[in-house]
PDB file of N, CA and C in Angstrom:
ATOM      1  N   MET A   1      43.251 -10.469   6.342  1.00 73.00           N
ATOM      2  CA  MET A   1      43.966  -9.920   5.216  1.00 73.00           C
ATOM      3  C   MET A   1      43.253  -8.645   4.768  1.00 73.00           C
ATOM      4  N   ILE A   2      44.012  -7.604   4.500  1.00 80.00           N
ATOM      5  CA  ILE A   2      43.477  -6.329   4.038  1.00 80.00           C
ATOM      6  C   ILE A   2      44.025  -6.061   2.641  1.00 80.00           C
ATOM      7  N   LEU A   3      43.123  -5.749   1.722  1.00 81.00           N
ATOM      8  CA  LEU A   3      43.517  -5.404   0.359  1.00 81.00           C
ATOM      9  C   LEU A   3      43.303  -3.912   0.147  1.00 81.00           C
ATOM     10  N   TYR A   4      44.351  -3.224  -0.233  1.00 86.00           N
ATOM     11  CA  TYR A   4      44.260  -1.810  -0.561  1.00 86.00           C
ATOM     12  C   TYR A   4      44.247  -1.702  -2.081  1.00 86.00           C
ATOM     13  N   THR A   5      43.074  -1.536  -2.654  1.00 85.00           N
ATOM     14  CA  THR A   5      42.936  -1.519  -4.099  1.00 85.00           C
ATOM     15  C   THR A   5      41.767  -0.642  -4.509  1.00 85.00           C
ATOM     16  N   ILE A   6      41.811  -0.180  -5.746  1.00 85.00           N
ATOM     17  CA  ILE A   6      40.687   0.587  -6.286  1.00 85.00           C
ATOM     18  C   ILE A   6      39.697  -0.313  -7.006  1.00 85.00           C
ATOM     19  N   MET A   7      40.048  -1.588  -7.135  1.00 84.00           N
ATOM     20  CA  MET A   7      39.172  -2.533  -7.829  1.00 84.00           C
ATOM     21  C   MET A   7      37.925  -2.811  -6.981  1.00 84.00           C
ATOM     22  N   PRO A   8      36.754  -2.905  -7.604  1.00 83.00           N
ATOM     23  CA  PRO A   8      35.547  -3.230  -6.846  1.00 83.00           C
ATOM     24  C   PRO A   8      35.627  -4.647  -6.263  1.00 83.00           C
ATOM     25  N   GLU A   9      34.922  -4.838  -5.184  1.00 81.00           N
ATOM     26  CA  GLU A   9      34.953  -6.124  -4.483  1.00 81.00           C
ATOM     27  C   GLU A   9      34.479  -7.275  -5.364  1.00 81.00           C
ATOM     28  N   HIS A  10      33.469  -7.023  -6.219  1.00 76.00           N
ATOM     29  CA  HIS A  10      32.940  -8.107  -7.043  1.00 76.00           C
ATOM     30  C   HIS A  10      33.928  -8.575  -8.113  1.00 76.00           C
ATOM     31  N   LEU A  11      34.944  -7.781  -8.446  1.00 77.00           N
ATOM     32  CA  LEU A  11      35.966  -8.232  -9.385  1.00 77.00           C
ATOM     33  C   LEU A  11      37.064  -9.033  -8.689  1.00 77.00           C
ATOM     34  N   ILE A  12      37.302  -8.747  -7.431  1.00 80.00           N
ATOM     35  CA  ILE A  12      38.327  -9.471  -6.679  1.00 80.00           C
ATOM     36  C   ILE A  12      37.780 -10.796  -6.150  1.00 80.00           C
ATOM     37  N   PHE A  13      36.561 -10.777  -5.643  1.00 79.00           N
ATOM     38  CA  PHE A  13      35.919 -11.966  -5.100  1.00 79.00           C
ATOM     39  C   PHE A  13      34.641 -12.260  -5.888  1.00 79.00           C
ATOM     40  N   PRO A  14      34.761 -12.833  -7.077  1.00 71.00           N
ATOM     41  CA  PRO A  14      33.557 -13.079  -7.882  1.00 71.00           C
ATOM     42  C   PRO A  14      32.657 -14.142  -7.250  1.00 71.00           C
ATOM     43  N   VAL A  15      31.371 -13.933  -7.429  1.00 75.00           N
ATOM     44  CA  VAL A  15      30.392 -14.861  -6.884  1.00 75.00           C
ATOM     45  C   VAL A  15      30.342 -16.134  -7.716  1.00 75.00           C
ATOM     46  N   ASP A  16      30.222 -15.982  -9.021  1.00 78.00           N
ATOM     47  CA  ASP A  16      30.123 -17.126  -9.914  1.00 78.00           C
ATOM     48  C   ASP A  16      31.033 -16.883 -11.113  1.00 78.00           C
ATOM     49  N   ALA A  17      31.936 -17.788 -11.369  1.00 74.00           N
ATOM     50  CA  ALA A  17      32.912 -17.615 -12.455  1.00 74.00           C
ATOM     51  C   ALA A  17      32.240 -17.595 -13.823  1.00 74.00           C
ATOM     52  N   ALA A  18      31.136 -18.280 -13.982  1.00 78.00           N
ATOM     53  CA  ALA A  18      30.459 -18.331 -15.279  1.00 78.00           C
ATOM     54  C   ALA A  18      29.959 -16.957 -15.711  1.00 78.00           C
ATOM     55  N   VAL A  19      29.576 -16.130 -14.763  1.00 75.00           N
ATOM     56  CA  VAL A  19      29.102 -14.782 -15.076  1.00 75.00           C
ATOM     57  C   VAL A  19      30.237 -13.938 -15.647  1.00 75.00           C
ATOM     58  N   TYR A  20      31.417 -14.065 -15.075  1.00 75.00           N
ATOM     59  CA  TYR A  20      32.540 -13.238 -15.484  1.00 75.00           C
ATOM     60  C   TYR A  20      33.212 -13.739 -16.755  1.00 75.00           C
ATOM     61  N   GLU A  21      32.996 -15.000 -17.107  1.00 81.00           N
ATOM     62  CA  GLU A  21      33.543 -15.522 -18.352  1.00 81.00           C
ATOM     63  C   GLU A  21      32.822 -14.944 -19.566  1.00 81.00           C
ATOM     64  N   LYS A  22      31.606 -14.488 -19.381  1.00 85.00           N
ATOM     65  CA  LYS A  22      30.820 -13.913 -20.471  1.00 85.00           C
ATOM     66  C   LYS A  22      31.214 -12.469 -20.761  1.00 85.00           C
ATOM     67  N   ARG A  23      31.932 -11.844 -19.854  1.00 90.00           N
ATOM     68  CA  ARG A  23      32.281 -10.430 -19.998  1.00 90.00           C
ATOM     69  C   ARG A  23      33.643 -10.272 -20.646  1.00 90.00           C
ATOM     70  N   LYS A  24      33.767  -9.199 -21.425  1.00 93.00           N
ATOM     71  CA  LYS A  24      35.058  -8.892 -22.029  1.00 93.00           C
ATOM     72  C   LYS A  24      35.156  -7.392 -22.255  1.00 93.00           C
ATOM     73  N   MET A  25      36.377  -6.933 -22.485  1.00 95.00           N
ATOM     74  CA  MET A  25      36.602  -5.520 -22.726  1.00 95.00           C
ATOM     75  C   MET A  25      36.651  -5.268 -24.225  1.00 95.00           C
ATOM     76  N   VAL A  26      35.883  -4.297 -24.688  1.00 96.00           N
ATOM     77  CA  VAL A  26      35.879  -3.903 -26.090  1.00 96.00           C
ATOM     78  C   VAL A  26      35.899  -2.383 -26.161  1.00 96.00           C
ATOM     79  N   TYR A  27      36.219  -1.885 -27.347  1.00 96.00           N
ATOM     80  CA  TYR A  27      36.173  -0.447 -27.617  1.00 96.00           C
ATOM     81  C   TYR A  27      34.982  -0.169 -28.520  1.00 96.00           C
ATOM     82  N   TYR A  28      34.205   0.824 -28.165  1.00 95.00           N
ATOM     83  CA  TYR A  28      33.074   1.273 -28.967  1.00 95.00           C
ATOM     84  C   TYR A  28      33.217   2.780 -29.115  1.00 95.00           C
ATOM     85  N   GLU A  29      33.351   3.236 -30.350  1.00 94.00           N
ATOM     86  CA  GLU A  29      33.585   4.647 -30.667  1.00 94.00           C
ATOM     87  C   GLU A  29      34.826   5.170 -29.943  1.00 94.00           C
ATOM     88  N   GLY A  30      35.839   4.310 -29.813  1.00 94.00           N
ATOM     89  CA  GLY A  30      37.100   4.690 -29.211  1.00 94.00           C
ATOM     90  C   GLY A  30      37.120   4.711 -27.692  1.00 94.00           C
ATOM     91  N   ILE A  31      36.038   4.262 -27.063  1.00 95.00           N
ATOM     92  CA  ILE A  31      35.917   4.277 -25.605  1.00 95.00           C
ATOM     93  C   ILE A  31      35.932   2.839 -25.093  1.00 95.00           C
ATOM     94  N   PRO A  32      36.745   2.528 -24.072  1.00 96.00           N
ATOM     95  CA  PRO A  32      36.776   1.160 -23.553  1.00 96.00           C
ATOM     96  C   PRO A  32      35.582   0.867 -22.635  1.00 96.00           C
ATOM     97  N   PHE A  33      35.000  -0.311 -22.823  1.00 96.00           N
ATOM     98  CA  PHE A  33      33.865  -0.751 -22.014  1.00 96.00           C
ATOM     99  C   PHE A  33      34.054  -2.199 -21.603  1.00 96.00           C
ATOM    100  N   LEU A  34      33.507  -2.549 -20.443  1.00 95.00           N
ATOM    101  CA  LEU A  34      33.353  -3.939 -20.046  1.00 95.00           C
ATOM    102  C   LEU A  34      31.937  -4.303 -20.456  1.00 95.00           C
ATOM    103  N   VAL A  35      31.801  -5.304 -21.326  1.00 96.00           N
ATOM    104  CA  VAL A  35      30.496  -5.641 -21.887  1.00 96.00           C
ATOM    105  C   VAL A  35      30.226  -7.128 -21.732  1.00 96.00           C
ATOM    106  N   GLN A  36      28.958  -7.487 -21.938  1.00 94.00           N
ATOM    107  CA  GLN A  36      28.591  -8.886 -22.046  1.00 94.00           C
ATOM    108  C   GLN A  36      27.650  -9.033 -23.225  1.00 94.00           C
ATOM    109  N   ALA A  37      27.793 -10.132 -23.930  1.00 92.00           N
ATOM    110  CA  ALA A  37      26.981 -10.387 -25.118  1.00 92.00           C
ATOM    111  C   ALA A  37      25.570 -10.792 -24.696  1.00 92.00           C
ATOM    112  N   VAL A  38      24.587 -10.328 -25.464  1.00 93.00           N
ATOM    113  CA  VAL A  38      23.196 -10.729 -25.248  1.00 93.00           C
ATOM    114  C   VAL A  38      22.742 -11.530 -26.453  1.00 93.00           C
ATOM    115  N   GLU A  39      21.631 -12.214 -26.318  1.00 92.00           N
ATOM    116  CA  GLU A  39      21.188 -13.129 -27.362  1.00 92.00           C
ATOM    117  C   GLU A  39      20.730 -12.456 -28.650  1.00 92.00           C
ATOM    118  N   THR A  40      20.584 -11.149 -28.667  1.00 92.00           N
ATOM    119  CA  THR A  40      20.154 -10.442 -29.876  1.00 92.00           C
ATOM    120  C   THR A  40      21.327 -10.061 -30.782  1.00 92.00           C
ATOM    121  N   GLY A  41      22.556 -10.483 -30.422  1.00 90.00           N
ATOM    122  CA  GLY A  41      23.728 -10.142 -31.230  1.00 90.00           C
ATOM    123  C   GLY A  41      24.289  -8.775 -30.903  1.00 90.00           C
ATOM    124  N   GLU A  42      23.946  -8.267 -29.748  1.00 94.00           N
ATOM    125  CA  GLU A  42      24.424  -6.968 -29.311  1.00 94.00           C
ATOM    126  C   GLU A  42      25.286  -7.147 -28.065  1.00 94.00           C
ATOM    127  N   TYR A  43      25.973  -6.079 -27.703  1.00 96.00           N
ATOM    128  CA  TYR A  43      26.695  -6.030 -26.444  1.00 96.00           C
ATOM    129  C   TYR A  43      25.942  -5.113 -25.493  1.00 96.00           C
ATOM    130  N   GLU A  44      25.870  -5.508 -24.243  1.00 96.00           N
ATOM    131  CA  GLU A  44      25.287  -4.663 -23.203  1.00 96.00           C
ATOM    132  C   GLU A  44      26.420  -4.148 -22.328  1.00 96.00           C
ATOM    133  N   ILE A  45      26.448  -2.853 -22.116  1.00 96.00           N
ATOM    134  CA  ILE A  45      27.516  -2.235 -21.327  1.00 96.00           C
ATOM    135  C   ILE A  45      27.328  -2.584 -19.860  1.00 96.00           C
ATOM    136  N   VAL A  46      28.386  -3.139 -19.271  1.00 94.00           N
ATOM    137  CA  VAL A  46      28.400  -3.445 -17.844  1.00 94.00           C
ATOM    138  C   VAL A  46      29.086  -2.323 -17.082  1.00 94.00           C
ATOM    139  N   GLN A  47      30.199  -1.831 -17.641  1.00 94.00           N
ATOM    140  CA  GLN A  47      30.955  -0.768 -16.968  1.00 94.00           C
ATOM    141  C   GLN A  47      31.682   0.076 -18.003  1.00 94.00           C
ATOM    142  N   ASN A  48      31.646   1.376 -17.800  1.00 95.00           N
ATOM    143  CA  ASN A  48      32.387   2.316 -18.632  1.00 95.00           C
ATOM    144  C   ASN A  48      33.790   2.434 -18.047  1.00 95.00           C
ATOM    145  N   LEU A  49      34.825   2.111 -18.833  1.00 95.00           N
ATOM    146  CA  LEU A  49      36.200   2.123 -18.345  1.00 95.00           C
ATOM    147  C   LEU A  49      36.970   3.369 -18.778  1.00 95.00           C
ATOM    148  N   SER A  50      36.285   4.354 -19.295  1.00 95.00           N
ATOM    149  CA  SER A  50      36.926   5.565 -19.784  1.00 95.00           C
ATOM    150  C   SER A  50      37.478   6.408 -18.632  1.00 95.00           C
ATOM    151  N   THR A  51      38.503   7.190 -18.942  1.00 94.00           N
ATOM    152  CA  THR A  51      39.034   8.144 -17.966  1.00 94.00           C
ATOM    153  C   THR A  51      38.535   9.559 -18.227  1.00 94.00           C
ATOM    154  N   ASN A  52      37.734   9.726 -19.269  1.00 95.00           N
ATOM    155  CA  ASN A  52      37.176  11.030 -19.614  1.00 95.00           C
ATOM    156  C   ASN A  52      35.832  11.196 -18.909  1.00 95.00           C
ATOM    157  N   PRO A  53      35.683  12.188 -18.034  1.00 94.00           N
ATOM    158  CA  PRO A  53      34.417  12.350 -17.311  1.00 94.00           C
ATOM    159  C   PRO A  53      33.223  12.650 -18.211  1.00 94.00           C
ATOM    160  N   PHE A  54      33.442  13.224 -19.379  1.00 95.00           N
ATOM    161  CA  PHE A  54      32.329  13.531 -20.282  1.00 95.00           C
ATOM    162  C   PHE A  54      31.694  12.268 -20.856  1.00 95.00           C
ATOM    163  N   HIS A  55      32.433  11.166 -20.918  1.00 95.00           N
ATOM    164  CA  HIS A  55      31.861   9.918 -21.413  1.00 95.00           C
ATOM    165  C   HIS A  55      30.832   9.351 -20.441  1.00 95.00           C
ATOM    166  N   PHE A  56      30.910   9.710 -19.182  1.00 94.00           N
ATOM    167  CA  PHE A  56      29.949   9.221 -18.193  1.00 94.00           C
ATOM    168  C   PHE A  56      28.650  10.019 -18.216  1.00 94.00           C
ATOM    169  N   LEU A  57      28.666  11.194 -18.833  1.00 95.00           N
ATOM    170  CA  LEU A  57      27.471  12.031 -18.901  1.00 95.00           C
ATOM    171  C   LEU A  57      26.564  11.676 -20.075  1.00 95.00           C
ATOM    172  N   ASN A  58      27.084  10.946 -21.037  1.00 93.00           N
ATOM    173  CA  ASN A  58      26.310  10.561 -22.210  1.00 93.00           C
ATOM    174  C   ASN A  58      25.528   9.283 -21.912  1.00 93.00           C
ATOM    175  N   ALA A  59      24.206   9.320 -22.075  1.00 94.00           N
ATOM    176  CA  ALA A  59      23.350   8.174 -21.739  1.00 94.00           C
ATOM    177  C   ALA A  59      23.617   6.951 -22.611  1.00 94.00           C
ATOM    178  N   LYS A  60      24.126   7.152 -23.826  1.00 94.00           N
ATOM    179  CA  LYS A  60      24.362   5.982 -24.681  1.00 94.00           C
ATOM    180  C   LYS A  60      25.592   5.184 -24.248  1.00 94.00           C
ATOM    181  N   TYR A  61      26.393   5.716 -23.318  1.00 95.00           N
ATOM    182  CA  TYR A  61      27.543   5.004 -22.769  1.00 95.00           C
ATOM    183  C   TYR A  61      27.283   4.504 -21.347  1.00 95.00           C
ATOM    184  N   ALA A  62      26.045   4.581 -20.883  1.00 95.00           N
ATOM    185  CA  ALA A  62      25.710   4.189 -19.515  1.00 95.00           C
ATOM    186  C   ALA A  62      25.559   2.670 -19.401  1.00 95.00           C
ATOM    187  N   PRO A  63      25.806   2.120 -18.218  1.00 95.00           N
ATOM    188  CA  PRO A  63      25.582   0.683 -18.029  1.00 95.00           C
ATOM    189  C   PRO A  63      24.138   0.306 -18.352  1.00 95.00           C
ATOM    190  N   GLY A  64      23.982  -0.795 -19.063  1.00 95.00           N
ATOM    191  CA  GLY A  64      22.661  -1.245 -19.496  1.00 95.00           C
ATOM    192  C   GLY A  64      22.349  -0.872 -20.927  1.00 95.00           C
ATOM    193  N   ALA A  65      23.067   0.110 -21.479  1.00 96.00           N
ATOM    194  CA  ALA A  65      22.859   0.491 -22.871  1.00 96.00           C
ATOM    195  C   ALA A  65      23.410  -0.601 -23.778  1.00 96.00           C
ATOM    196  N   ARG A  66      22.823  -0.741 -24.941  1.00 95.00           N
ATOM    197  CA  ARG A  66      23.256  -1.778 -25.878  1.00 95.00           C
ATOM    198  C   ARG A  66      23.702  -1.159 -27.196  1.00 95.00           C
ATOM    199  N   PHE A  67      24.631  -1.865 -27.860  1.00 95.00           N
ATOM    200  CA  PHE A  67      25.077  -1.456 -29.179  1.00 95.00           C
ATOM    201  C   PHE A  67      25.414  -2.707 -29.977  1.00 95.00           C
ATOM    202  N   PRO A  68      25.347  -2.633 -31.313  1.00 94.00           N
ATOM    203  CA  PRO A  68      25.625  -3.813 -32.143  1.00 94.00           C
ATOM    204  C   PRO A  68      27.054  -4.312 -31.961  1.00 94.00           C
ATOM    205  N   ALA A  69      27.213  -5.617 -31.912  1.00 92.00           N
ATOM    206  CA  ALA A  69      28.533  -6.218 -31.725  1.00 92.00           C
ATOM    207  C   ALA A  69      29.439  -5.923 -32.912  1.00 92.00           C
ATOM    208  N   SER A  70      28.865  -5.665 -34.068  1.00 92.00           N
ATOM    209  CA  SER A  70      29.678  -5.395 -35.257  1.00 92.00           C
ATOM    210  C   SER A  70      30.409  -4.060 -35.168  1.00 92.00           C
ATOM    211  N   LEU A  71      29.970  -3.163 -34.295  1.00 91.00           N
ATOM    212  CA  LEU A  71      30.609  -1.852 -34.158  1.00 91.00           C
ATOM    213  C   LEU A  71      31.731  -1.849 -33.123  1.00 91.00           C
ATOM    214  N   ALA A  72      31.910  -2.940 -32.399  1.00 89.00           N
ATOM    215  CA  ALA A  72      32.926  -3.006 -31.349  1.00 89.00           C
ATOM    216  C   ALA A  72      34.249  -3.484 -31.915  1.00 89.00           C
ATOM    217  N   THR A  73      35.332  -2.979 -31.337  1.00 89.00           N
ATOM    218  CA  THR A  73      36.679  -3.443 -31.683  1.00 89.00           C
ATOM    219  C   THR A  73      37.352  -3.919 -30.398  1.00 89.00           C
ATOM    220  N   SER A  74      38.280  -4.820 -30.545  1.00 78.00           N
ATOM    221  CA  SER A  74      38.956  -5.357 -29.355  1.00 78.00           C
ATOM    222  C   SER A  74      40.241  -4.645 -29.064  1.00 78.00           C
TER     223      SER A  74
END
């Protein structure tokens, strides 16, 4: 079977479902992100889902960056 898609392989064939259940999409400063909650009450950015290339140049929107969960909107 051949899949022609732009989706990354790890989203189509997840290794462990428990890992992906922790992730959700939120908006932070109007930009969509795939995040996962950490034990400090913050969100850690997993993937930047923006279509604006300038959002990828800002280090505070990079994967691994954290921001308070209270600032996120769904």
